[in-house]
Amino acid sequence: MATHVDAIVVGAGFAGMMAVHNLRKQGLNVQGLEKGPEVGGTWYWNRYPGLHCDVESVEYSYSWDNDLQQEWNWSERYASQAEILKYAKHVADRFDIRGRFAFNTEVTGAVFNESANEWTVTTSAGDSYVAGWVVMATGALSTPKPLDVPGASSFAGETYNSTDWPTTPVDFSGKRVAVIGTGSTGIQLSTHIAKTAKELFVLQRTPSWSVPANNGPLTPEYLAEVKANYPAERERKKHSMDGLGLPGTGKSALEVSDAERTEYFQHIYDNMSPFTFFGSYTDVLVVDEANKTISDFLGSKVRERVKDQAVAEKLIPKSYPFGTRRTCIDMGYYEIYNQPNVHLVDLLESPLKSITPTGFSTEAADYEVDVIVFATGYDAFTGTFKNMDVIGENSANLREVWNEGAKAYMGTMSVGFPNLFIVTGPQSPSVLSNVVVSIEQHVQWITDCIAYLTAQGYNRMEATQEAQDAWVAMNNEIGQITVHRDSHSWYMGDNVAGKPHVVLPALMGVGPFRAACDEVAADGYRGFALAK
Ligand code: NA7
């Protein structure tokens, strides 16, 4: 027997918790469904050692309840996974959110009933729920990309995947360890493992740019100052480009002297969020020559931090403009290469042939290791929807529709899938911003929209093809005028075999995206067809 509710929210991460809270406040009967046993979403699943958020803790938290932000005390500049998970649990308890979720309940499918304008959502537990509105708060980085290293299952030693780390500590001491991947995850894991492993082999295909976190404890004085300014500052940041409101010079990188620019870059490097580089000068994300000034500066830093200059050269990205792949923060990453137990294996120089029963082989050599750690990334935006059958109008499966390229009007609703809202979906700022700010904006917009539809007696809302096409085309055009124009990365779907190259995040920035969403809502949800 199906359970009938007004709305279903899938996922109990930051987005799902807020959606449940909002919809319940609106008086709706809401059912949350969560695959894991606990709230926290990505911060529940990602529990590998060394994991810290790359957005400062005082920014990476909800702003919708002033008491909450005044009471909570972050201990470090960049919070650890454990502290963020503790915060998520605290929010769930404080706002009585947990009770609205069924945990250990994976959504396997959802079917739209066109005559009733309702979704029937089915779960791994064999239950089904029927609701007019579904909010998919499933996260943009929640499903690992399929393991695409030949021979991976043949390895006889220990293997770990960053996205499914054991809940008990893993001891690397005395072991020979290989880490595959040098994105944000691989960098953090390698820095941790290098401390105790007998030998660490870091397998790098594409190097990342990384900037020191300069992490440390937060003083009571600093927290008091942040809290005093929270209401005004958060309002300001909501309208900024990145959700962080980071400062910029307002000048071209090419109009200032080398000395002035280097001094400013050094100031950012030593003190600021790495994302400050993005808006440091007006043209660094648009003009290649301006962009190169950052790469040149950061390259010089790698050469300073790594003693062996041949290794340093390999660690310096050369194949893509700064900012077109995630910039990482590190807590001593480059310095691990000064240790005798750490070896960089450059897969560009000698590609990875396969994993073997005793280790791995590149074109140049065979290596024996005891442990292999996979930090190979995600099927961003689309992966989660490939694991469920979401069937919309005319029996179309979202997975198949998105095989042609994931698209969603206003980053939330895909044509042919009425009443199905995706939080931080394709063509929303999400991963290119302080994602909590983006989540809050998107969830608020979606839940306000559901309130409007309910109050006006509408029971169906769908994105029009024309509106979606225009939205996606505009995003692509922005891509063409920025350094993203030639980039290949998971932002564009390029890391997963067979996934089409589409600009997945919205590139317009958080503030302009918010303004566009507000305008569409004020105009009676322009671009969506509403029906009673
Ligand atoms: P990323 O940034 O996608 O990094 C994955 C890494 O794994 C990257 O260096 C890949 O190299 C590498 N990779 C993937 N597949 C292979 C194979 N088959 N062989 C060798 N190397 C491979 O994921 P992360 O988890 O680090 O970070 C994701 C986001 O999470 C991050 O941006 C933060 O926002 C949090 P490639 O680039 O494909 O050459």
Coordinates of C-alpha atoms and ligand atoms in Angstrom, one line a residue:
M1 CA 0.0 0.0 0.0
A2 CA 1.4 3.4 -1.0
T3 CA 1.7 6.2 1.6
H4 CA 0.2 9.4 0.3
V5 CA 1.8 12.7 1.3
D6 CA 2.0 16.2 -0.1
A7 CA 5.7 16.2 -0.9
I8 CA 8.6 13.9 -1.0
V9 CA 12.2 15.0 -0.4
V10 CA 15.0 12.6 -1.4
G11 CA 18.2 13.0 0.5
A12 CA 19.0 14.2 4.0
G13 CA 22.0 16.3 3.3
F14 CA 22.1 20.1 3.7
A15 CA 19.6 20.5 0.9
G16 CA 17.1 17.8 2.0
M17 CA 17.1 18.8 5.6
M18 CA 16.3 22.4 4.7
A19 CA 13.6 21.3 2.2
V20 CA 11.9 19.1 4.8
H21 CA 12.0 21.9 7.3
N22 CA 10.6 24.5 4.9
L23 CA 7.8 22.3 3.5
R24 CA 6.7 21.3 7.0
K25 CA 6.7 24.9 8.1
Q26 CA 4.4 25.5 5.1
G27 CA 2.0 23.0 6.6
L28 CA 2.6 20.3 4.0
N29 CA 2.8 16.6 4.9
V30 CA 6.3 15.8 3.8
Q31 CA 8.2 12.5 3.7
G32 CA 12.0 12.5 3.5
L33 CA 13.8 9.4 2.1
E34 CA 17.5 8.9 2.7
K35 CA 19.7 6.0 1.6
G36 CA 22.1 6.3 4.5
P37 CA 21.4 5.7 8.2
E38 CA 21.9 9.3 9.2
V39 CA 21.6 12.9 8.1
G40 CA 24.6 14.7 6.5
G41 CA 24.6 13.6 2.9
T42 CA 28.0 14.0 1.4
W43 CA 29.4 14.6 4.8
Y44 CA 28.1 11.3 6.0
W45 CA 29.4 9.3 3.1
N46 CA 32.7 11.0 2.7
R47 CA 34.6 10.1 5.8
Y48 CA 38.1 9.4 4.5
P49 CA 40.9 10.6 6.8
G50 CA 42.2 14.1 6.3
L51 CA 38.9 15.4 4.8
H52 CA 38.3 19.0 5.4
C53 CA 35.9 21.3 3.6
D54 CA 37.6 23.8 1.2
V55 CA 35.1 26.5 2.2
E56 CA 35.7 28.2 5.5
S57 CA 33.6 26.7 8.3
V58 CA 32.0 30.0 9.3
E59 CA 30.7 30.3 5.7
Y60 CA 29.8 26.6 5.3
S61 CA 26.7 26.6 7.4
Y62 CA 23.0 27.6 7.2
S63 CA 22.0 31.2 7.5
W64 CA 18.2 30.7 7.7
D65 CA 18.1 30.7 11.5
N66 CA 19.9 33.4 13.3
D67 CA 19.8 31.7 16.7
L68 CA 21.5 28.6 15.1
Q69 CA 24.3 30.6 13.6
Q70 CA 24.8 32.6 16.8
E71 CA 24.9 29.4 19.0
W72 CA 27.1 27.2 16.9
N73 CA 30.9 27.4 17.4
W74 CA 33.2 26.2 14.7
S75 CA 36.6 25.1 16.1
E76 CA 38.8 25.4 12.9
R77 CA 39.1 27.7 10.0
Y78 CA 38.4 24.8 7.6
A79 CA 36.1 22.3 9.3
S80 CA 36.8 18.6 9.3
Q81 CA 34.3 16.1 8.0
A82 CA 33.6 15.0 11.6
E83 CA 32.7 18.6 12.7
I84 CA 30.4 19.2 9.7
L85 CA 28.6 15.9 10.3
K86 CA 28.2 16.9 13.9
Y87 CA 26.7 20.2 12.8
A88 CA 24.3 18.4 10.4
K89 CA 23.1 16.1 13.3
H90 CA 22.8 19.1 15.6
V91 CA 20.5 20.9 13.0
A92 CA 18.5 17.7 12.5
D93 CA 17.9 17.5 16.3
R94 CA 17.3 21.1 16.9
F95 CA 14.7 21.5 14.3
D96 CA 13.2 18.0 14.8
I97 CA 14.0 17.1 11.2
R98 CA 15.1 13.5 11.7
G99 CA 11.6 12.2 12.4
R100 CA 10.4 13.2 9.0
F101 CA 12.9 11.0 7.2
A102 CA 12.9 7.2 6.5
F103 CA 16.6 6.3 6.7
N104 CA 18.3 3.3 5.1
T105 CA 15.8 3.8 2.3
E106 CA 17.2 4.2 -1.2
V107 CA 14.9 5.5 -3.9
T108 CA 15.0 3.1 -6.8
G109 CA 12.4 4.8 -9.0
A110 CA 9.8 7.4 -9.5
V111 CA 6.9 7.3 -12.0
F112 CA 4.8 10.3 -13.0
N113 CA 1.0 9.7 -13.2
E114 CA -0.1 12.1 -15.9
S115 CA -3.8 12.0 -15.1
A116 CA -3.4 12.5 -11.4
N117 CA -0.3 14.8 -11.7
E118 CA 1.4 12.8 -9.0
W119 CA 4.7 10.9 -8.6
T120 CA 4.9 7.4 -7.2
V121 CA 8.3 7.0 -5.6
T122 CA 9.5 3.5 -4.9
T123 CA 12.3 2.4 -2.5
S124 CA 14.7 -0.4 -1.9
A125 CA 12.6 -1.4 1.1
G126 CA 9.8 -2.1 -1.3
D127 CA 7.7 0.8 -0.1
S128 CA 6.0 3.3 -2.3
Y129 CA 5.0 6.9 -1.6
V130 CA 2.7 9.1 -3.7
A131 CA 3.0 12.9 -3.7
G132 CA 2.2 15.8 -5.9
W133 CA 5.7 17.3 -5.5
V134 CA 9.1 15.7 -5.4
V135 CA 12.3 17.5 -4.4
M136 CA 15.4 15.6 -5.4
A137 CA 18.0 16.8 -2.9
T138 CA 20.4 14.2 -4.0
G139 CA 23.6 16.3 -4.4
A140 CA 25.7 17.1 -7.4
L141 CA 28.7 15.0 -6.1
S142 CA 27.2 12.0 -4.5
T143 CA 27.7 9.1 -6.9
P144 CA 31.2 7.9 -7.7
K145 CA 32.1 7.6 -11.4
P146 CA 32.4 3.9 -12.4
L147 CA 35.8 2.5 -11.7
D148 CA 37.6 2.6 -15.1
V149 CA 41.0 1.2 -14.3
P150 CA 41.5 -2.2 -16.0
G151 CA 42.2 -5.1 -13.6
A152 CA 40.9 -3.3 -10.5
S153 CA 39.1 -6.4 -9.2
S154 CA 42.2 -8.6 -9.6
F155 CA 44.2 -6.8 -6.8
A156 CA 44.7 -9.2 -3.9
G157 CA 45.6 -6.6 -1.3
E158 CA 43.4 -4.0 0.6
T159 CA 41.4 -1.5 -1.5
Y160 CA 39.6 1.6 -0.3
N161 CA 37.4 4.0 -2.1
S162 CA 37.2 7.6 -0.9
T163 CA 33.4 7.6 -1.3
D164 CA 32.9 4.5 0.8
W165 CA 35.5 4.7 3.5
P166 CA 35.3 2.2 6.5
T167 CA 33.8 3.6 9.7
T168 CA 36.8 2.2 11.6
P169 CA 40.3 3.7 11.2
V170 CA 42.6 2.3 8.5
D171 CA 46.2 1.8 9.5
F172 CA 48.7 2.5 6.8
S173 CA 51.8 2.2 8.9
G174 CA 54.5 0.0 7.5
K175 CA 52.5 -0.5 4.2
R176 CA 53.1 0.3 0.6
V177 CA 50.2 2.3 -0.6
A178 CA 49.0 3.6 -4.0
V179 CA 46.6 6.5 -4.3
I180 CA 44.9 6.9 -7.7
G181 CA 43.7 10.5 -8.3
T182 CA 45.0 13.9 -7.5
G183 CA 41.8 15.9 -7.2
S184 CA 40.8 17.5 -4.0
T185 CA 40.2 14.0 -2.5
G186 CA 43.5 12.5 -3.6
I187 CA 45.4 15.5 -2.4
Q188 CA 43.9 15.3 1.1
L189 CA 44.2 11.5 1.3
S190 CA 47.8 11.4 0.1
T191 CA 48.8 14.1 2.6
H192 CA 47.3 12.0 5.4
I193 CA 48.7 8.6 4.2
A194 CA 52.2 10.0 3.6
K195 CA 52.6 10.5 7.4
T196 CA 52.6 6.8 8.2
A197 CA 52.9 4.7 5.0
K198 CA 56.2 2.8 4.4
E199 CA 55.9 4.0 0.8
L200 CA 53.3 6.1 -0.9
F201 CA 52.9 6.1 -4.7
V202 CA 50.7 9.0 -5.9
L203 CA 49.3 8.2 -9.3
Q204 CA 48.7 11.5 -11.1
R205 CA 47.1 11.9 -14.5
T206 CA 46.1 15.6 -14.3
P207 CA 47.7 17.7 -11.6
S208 CA 45.5 20.1 -9.6
W209 CA 46.3 23.6 -8.4
S210 CA 46.5 23.7 -4.6
V211 CA 46.8 26.6 -2.2
P212 CA 47.8 26.2 1.5
A213 CA 44.7 26.1 3.7
N214 CA 46.5 27.9 6.5
N215 CA 44.1 26.0 8.8
G216 CA 44.0 26.6 12.5
P217 CA 41.8 27.1 15.5
L218 CA 39.3 29.9 15.5
T219 CA 39.6 32.3 18.5
P220 CA 36.5 33.3 20.5
E221 CA 37.2 36.9 19.5
Y222 CA 37.1 36.0 15.8
L223 CA 33.9 34.0 16.2
A224 CA 32.3 36.9 18.1
E225 CA 33.1 39.3 15.3
V226 CA 31.8 36.9 12.6
K227 CA 28.6 36.4 14.6
A228 CA 28.0 40.1 15.1
N229 CA 28.3 40.6 11.4
Y230 CA 26.5 37.5 10.3
P231 CA 23.1 38.9 9.3
A232 CA 24.5 41.7 7.1
E233 CA 27.5 39.8 5.7
R234 CA 25.4 36.8 4.7
E235 CA 22.9 39.0 3.0
R236 CA 25.8 40.6 1.1
K237 CA 27.3 37.2 0.1
K238 CA 24.0 35.9 -1.2
H239 CA 24.3 38.4 -4.0
S240 CA 28.0 37.9 -4.7
M241 CA 29.4 35.9 -7.6
D242 CA 30.7 33.0 -5.5
G243 CA 28.4 33.0 -2.4
L244 CA 31.5 34.1 -0.5
G245 CA 31.7 37.7 -1.4
L246 CA 35.5 37.6 -1.7
P247 CA 37.3 40.8 -2.5
G248 CA 38.7 41.8 -5.8
T249 CA 40.8 44.7 -7.1
G250 CA 38.4 45.7 -9.8
K251 CA 41.4 46.0 -12.1
S252 CA 42.7 44.0 -15.1
A253 CA 45.5 41.7 -14.2
L254 CA 47.3 43.1 -17.2
E255 CA 47.1 46.8 -16.2
V256 CA 49.1 46.5 -13.0
S257 CA 52.8 46.0 -12.6
D258 CA 54.2 42.5 -12.1
A259 CA 55.4 43.5 -8.6
E260 CA 51.9 44.8 -7.5
R261 CA 50.2 41.7 -8.9
T262 CA 52.6 39.4 -7.3
E263 CA 52.3 41.1 -3.9
Y264 CA 48.5 40.8 -4.1
F265 CA 48.7 37.1 -5.1
Q266 CA 51.0 36.5 -2.3
H267 CA 48.6 38.1 0.1
I268 CA 45.8 35.8 -1.1
Y269 CA 48.1 32.8 -0.9
D270 CA 49.1 33.5 2.6
N271 CA 45.8 34.7 4.0
M272 CA 42.7 34.2 1.9
S273 CA 40.4 31.5 0.5
P274 CA 41.9 30.1 -2.7
F275 CA 38.7 31.1 -4.5
T276 CA 39.8 34.8 -4.0
F277 CA 42.1 34.2 -7.0
F278 CA 39.0 33.9 -9.2
G279 CA 37.9 37.5 -8.7
S280 CA 41.3 38.9 -7.9
Y281 CA 41.4 40.8 -11.2
T282 CA 38.4 41.3 -13.5
D283 CA 39.8 39.4 -16.5
V284 CA 41.5 36.3 -15.0
L285 CA 38.6 34.0 -15.8
V286 CA 38.1 35.6 -19.2
V287 CA 41.4 36.5 -20.9
D288 CA 44.0 33.7 -21.2
E289 CA 47.0 36.0 -20.7
A290 CA 45.4 37.4 -17.5
N291 CA 44.7 33.8 -16.4
K292 CA 48.3 32.9 -17.0
T293 CA 49.5 35.4 -14.4
I294 CA 47.8 33.2 -11.7
S295 CA 49.3 30.0 -13.1
D296 CA 52.7 31.6 -13.3
F297 CA 52.5 32.7 -9.6
L298 CA 51.1 29.4 -8.3
G299 CA 53.7 27.5 -10.4
S300 CA 56.5 29.4 -8.7
K301 CA 55.0 28.4 -5.3
V302 CA 55.1 24.7 -6.3
R303 CA 58.8 25.1 -7.3
E304 CA 59.5 26.7 -3.9
R305 CA 57.7 24.0 -1.9
V306 CA 59.0 20.9 -3.7
K307 CA 62.8 20.4 -3.5
D308 CA 63.2 18.1 -6.5
Q309 CA 62.5 20.5 -9.5
A310 CA 61.8 17.6 -11.9
V311 CA 59.0 16.5 -9.5
A312 CA 57.8 20.1 -9.1
E313 CA 57.4 20.5 -12.9
K314 CA 55.2 17.4 -13.0
L315 CA 53.0 18.7 -10.2
I316 CA 52.4 22.0 -12.1
P317 CA 49.3 22.0 -14.2
K318 CA 50.0 22.9 -17.8
S319 CA 47.1 21.5 -19.8
Y320 CA 44.2 23.8 -18.6
P321 CA 43.6 27.4 -17.5
F322 CA 43.5 28.1 -13.8
G323 CA 39.9 27.9 -12.4
T324 CA 38.6 25.5 -15.0
R325 CA 39.2 22.6 -12.6
R326 CA 38.6 22.7 -8.9
T327 CA 41.3 24.6 -7.0
C328 CA 42.2 22.7 -3.9
I329 CA 43.3 23.6 -0.5
D330 CA 46.1 21.6 1.2
M331 CA 47.6 21.1 4.5
G332 CA 51.2 20.3 3.4
Y333 CA 50.5 18.4 0.2
Y334 CA 53.4 19.5 -1.9
E335 CA 55.8 19.0 1.0
I336 CA 55.1 15.2 1.0
Y337 CA 57.2 15.0 -2.1
N338 CA 60.2 16.0 -0.1
Q339 CA 59.8 12.9 2.0
P340 CA 61.8 9.8 0.9
N341 CA 58.8 7.5 1.3
V342 CA 56.6 9.4 -1.3
H343 CA 56.9 8.9 -5.0
L344 CA 54.9 10.7 -7.7
V345 CA 53.9 8.4 -10.6
D346 CA 53.2 10.6 -13.6
L347 CA 50.6 8.8 -15.7
L348 CA 50.9 11.4 -18.5
E349 CA 54.5 10.4 -18.9
S350 CA 53.7 6.7 -18.6
P351 CA 50.0 5.8 -18.6
L352 CA 48.5 3.4 -16.2
K353 CA 48.1 0.0 -17.9
S354 CA 46.3 -1.9 -15.3
I355 CA 46.0 -2.9 -11.7
T356 CA 47.6 -6.3 -11.1
P357 CA 47.1 -8.9 -8.3
T358 CA 50.2 -7.4 -6.5
G359 CA 50.1 -3.8 -7.4
F360 CA 49.8 -1.8 -10.7
S361 CA 51.6 -1.4 -14.0
T362 CA 52.3 1.6 -16.0
E363 CA 53.7 1.6 -19.5
A364 CA 57.2 2.0 -18.0
A365 CA 57.2 -0.2 -14.9
D366 CA 55.5 -2.6 -12.5
Y367 CA 54.9 -1.6 -8.9
E368 CA 54.1 -3.8 -5.9
V369 CA 51.9 -2.4 -3.2
D370 CA 49.8 -3.6 -0.2
V371 CA 47.0 -1.1 -0.4
I372 CA 45.3 0.8 -3.3
V373 CA 43.1 3.8 -2.6
F374 CA 40.8 5.1 -5.3
A375 CA 40.1 8.8 -5.3
T376 CA 38.9 8.9 -8.9
G377 CA 36.0 11.3 -8.6
Y378 CA 32.3 11.4 -9.3
D379 CA 29.7 11.2 -12.0
A380 CA 28.8 14.7 -11.2
F381 CA 25.2 15.9 -11.5
T382 CA 23.9 12.8 -13.4
G383 CA 25.3 9.8 -11.6
T384 CA 22.6 9.5 -9.0
F385 CA 19.9 9.6 -11.6
K386 CA 21.5 6.8 -13.5
N387 CA 20.9 4.6 -10.5
M388 CA 17.2 5.1 -10.4
D389 CA 14.4 4.9 -12.9
V390 CA 12.8 8.3 -13.0
I391 CA 9.9 8.0 -15.5
G392 CA 8.2 11.2 -16.6
E393 CA 5.8 12.1 -19.4
N394 CA 5.5 9.7 -22.3
S395 CA 7.4 7.1 -20.3
A396 CA 10.7 8.9 -20.8
N397 CA 13.4 7.9 -18.4
L398 CA 15.5 10.8 -17.1
R399 CA 18.6 8.7 -17.4
E400 CA 18.1 8.3 -21.1
V401 CA 17.0 11.9 -21.7
W402 CA 20.2 13.0 -19.9
N403 CA 22.3 10.6 -21.9
E404 CA 22.0 13.3 -24.6
G405 CA 23.3 15.9 -22.0
A406 CA 21.9 16.9 -18.7
K407 CA 19.7 20.0 -18.9
A408 CA 17.4 21.7 -16.4
Y409 CA 15.6 25.0 -16.6
M410 CA 16.7 27.3 -13.8
G411 CA 18.9 24.5 -12.7
T412 CA 16.0 22.6 -11.3
M413 CA 13.4 21.1 -13.7
S414 CA 14.0 19.1 -16.8
V415 CA 11.5 19.2 -19.6
G416 CA 9.1 16.2 -19.5
F417 CA 9.5 15.7 -15.8
P418 CA 6.7 17.9 -14.2
N419 CA 6.6 18.6 -10.5
L420 CA 10.1 17.1 -10.0
F421 CA 12.4 19.7 -8.6
I422 CA 16.1 19.0 -8.4
V423 CA 18.2 21.0 -5.9
T424 CA 21.4 22.3 -7.4
G425 CA 20.7 20.5 -10.7
P426 CA 22.4 20.9 -14.0
Q427 CA 22.9 24.6 -15.0
S428 CA 22.7 25.8 -11.4
P429 CA 25.8 27.4 -9.7
S430 CA 26.2 24.6 -7.1
V431 CA 29.7 23.3 -7.4
L432 CA 31.1 26.6 -8.6
S433 CA 30.1 28.4 -5.5
N434 CA 29.9 28.1 -1.7
V435 CA 27.4 25.3 -2.2
V436 CA 25.6 26.0 1.1
V437 CA 24.6 29.4 -0.2
S438 CA 23.5 27.9 -3.5
I439 CA 21.6 25.2 -1.7
E440 CA 19.8 27.7 0.5
Q441 CA 18.8 29.9 -2.5
H442 CA 17.6 26.9 -4.5
V443 CA 15.7 25.2 -1.7
Q444 CA 14.0 28.5 -0.7
W445 CA 13.0 29.2 -4.3
I446 CA 11.7 25.6 -4.8
T447 CA 9.7 25.6 -1.5
D448 CA 8.4 29.1 -2.2
C449 CA 7.3 27.9 -5.6
I450 CA 5.5 24.8 -4.1
A451 CA 3.8 27.2 -1.6
Y452 CA 2.6 29.4 -4.5
L453 CA 1.4 26.5 -6.6
T454 CA -0.5 25.0 -3.6
A455 CA -2.1 28.4 -2.7
Q456 CA -3.2 29.0 -6.3
G457 CA -4.6 25.5 -6.7
Y458 CA -2.1 24.4 -9.4
N459 CA -1.2 20.8 -9.3
R460 CA 1.2 20.7 -12.2
M461 CA 4.3 22.6 -13.2
E462 CA 6.6 21.8 -16.0
A463 CA 9.5 23.5 -17.7
T464 CA 8.9 24.5 -21.4
Q465 CA 11.3 23.3 -24.0
E466 CA 11.8 26.9 -25.2
A467 CA 12.7 28.2 -21.8
Q468 CA 15.1 25.3 -21.1
D469 CA 16.8 25.6 -24.4
A470 CA 17.3 29.3 -23.9
W471 CA 18.6 28.8 -20.4
V472 CA 21.1 26.1 -21.5
A473 CA 22.2 28.2 -24.5
M474 CA 22.9 31.2 -22.3
N475 CA 25.0 29.1 -20.0
N476 CA 27.0 27.7 -23.0
E477 CA 27.5 31.3 -24.3
I478 CA 28.9 32.3 -21.0
G479 CA 31.2 29.3 -21.2
Q480 CA 32.4 30.5 -24.6
I481 CA 33.4 34.0 -23.3
T482 CA 35.3 32.6 -20.3
V483 CA 38.4 30.4 -19.9
H484 CA 36.0 27.4 -19.6
R485 CA 35.6 27.6 -23.4
D486 CA 38.1 24.9 -24.1
S487 CA 38.1 23.1 -20.8
H488 CA 37.6 19.4 -20.2
S489 CA 36.7 18.4 -16.7
W490 CA 34.0 16.9 -14.6
Y491 CA 32.3 20.3 -14.7
M492 CA 31.6 19.4 -18.4
G493 CA 31.0 15.7 -17.9
D494 CA 34.3 14.8 -19.5
N495 CA 35.6 12.5 -16.7
V496 CA 33.0 9.8 -17.4
A497 CA 33.3 7.7 -20.5
G498 CA 30.4 8.3 -22.9
K499 CA 29.0 11.3 -21.0
P500 CA 28.3 14.2 -23.3
H501 CA 30.3 17.4 -23.0
V502 CA 27.8 19.9 -21.5
V503 CA 28.5 22.9 -19.3
L504 CA 27.0 21.4 -16.1
P505 CA 27.3 24.2 -13.5
A506 CA 25.7 27.6 -14.2
L507 CA 28.6 30.0 -14.9
M508 CA 26.7 33.3 -14.3
G509 CA 27.5 33.4 -10.6
V510 CA 25.4 33.1 -7.5
G511 CA 24.0 36.6 -7.3
P512 CA 22.9 36.8 -11.0
F513 CA 21.4 33.3 -10.7
R514 CA 19.4 34.4 -7.7
A515 CA 18.2 37.5 -9.5
A516 CA 17.2 35.4 -12.5
C517 CA 15.3 33.0 -10.3
D518 CA 13.5 35.8 -8.5
E519 CA 12.6 37.4 -11.7
V520 CA 11.1 34.2 -13.1
A521 CA 9.1 33.7 -9.9
A522 CA 7.9 37.3 -9.9
D523 CA 6.7 36.9 -13.5
G524 CA 4.4 34.0 -12.5
Y525 CA 7.1 31.4 -13.0
R526 CA 7.9 32.4 -16.5
G527 CA 9.1 29.6 -18.7
F528 CA 7.1 27.0 -16.7
A529 CA 3.7 25.8 -17.8
L530 CA 1.3 25.7 -14.8
A531 CA -1.9 23.8 -14.8
K532 CA -4.8 23.0 -12.5
Ligands
NA7_1 P1 38.1 14.7 -9.0 O1 38.4 16.2 -8.8 O2 37.2 14.3 -10.2 O3 39.5 14.0 -9.1 C1 39.6 12.6 -9.5 C2 41.0 12.3 -9.8 O4 41.1 11.0 -10.2 C3 41.6 13.1 -11.0 O5 42.9 13.4 -10.7 C4 41.5 12.2 -12.1 O6 42.4 12.4 -13.2 C5 41.8 10.9 -11.4 N1 41.4 9.7 -12.2 C6 40.1 9.4 -12.5 N2 40.1 8.2 -13.2 C7 41.3 7.8 -13.3 C8 41.9 6.8 -14.0 N3 41.2 5.8 -14.6 N4 43.3 6.7 -14.0 C9 44.0 7.6 -13.4 N5 43.5 8.7 -12.7 C10 42.2 8.8 -12.7 O7 37.4 14.1 -7.7 P2 37.6 14.5 -6.2 O8 36.9 13.5 -5.4 O9 39.1 14.6 -5.9 O10 37.0 15.9 -6.0 C11 35.6 16.1 -6.4 C12 35.1 17.3 -5.6 O11 34.7 16.9 -4.3 C13 36.0 18.4 -5.4 O12 36.1 19.3 -6.5 C14 35.5 19.1 -4.2 O13 34.4 20.0 -4.6 C15 34.9 18.0 -3.4 P3 41.9 13.2 -14.5 O14 41.6 14.6 -14.0 O15 40.7 12.5 -15.0 O16 43.0 13.2 -15.4

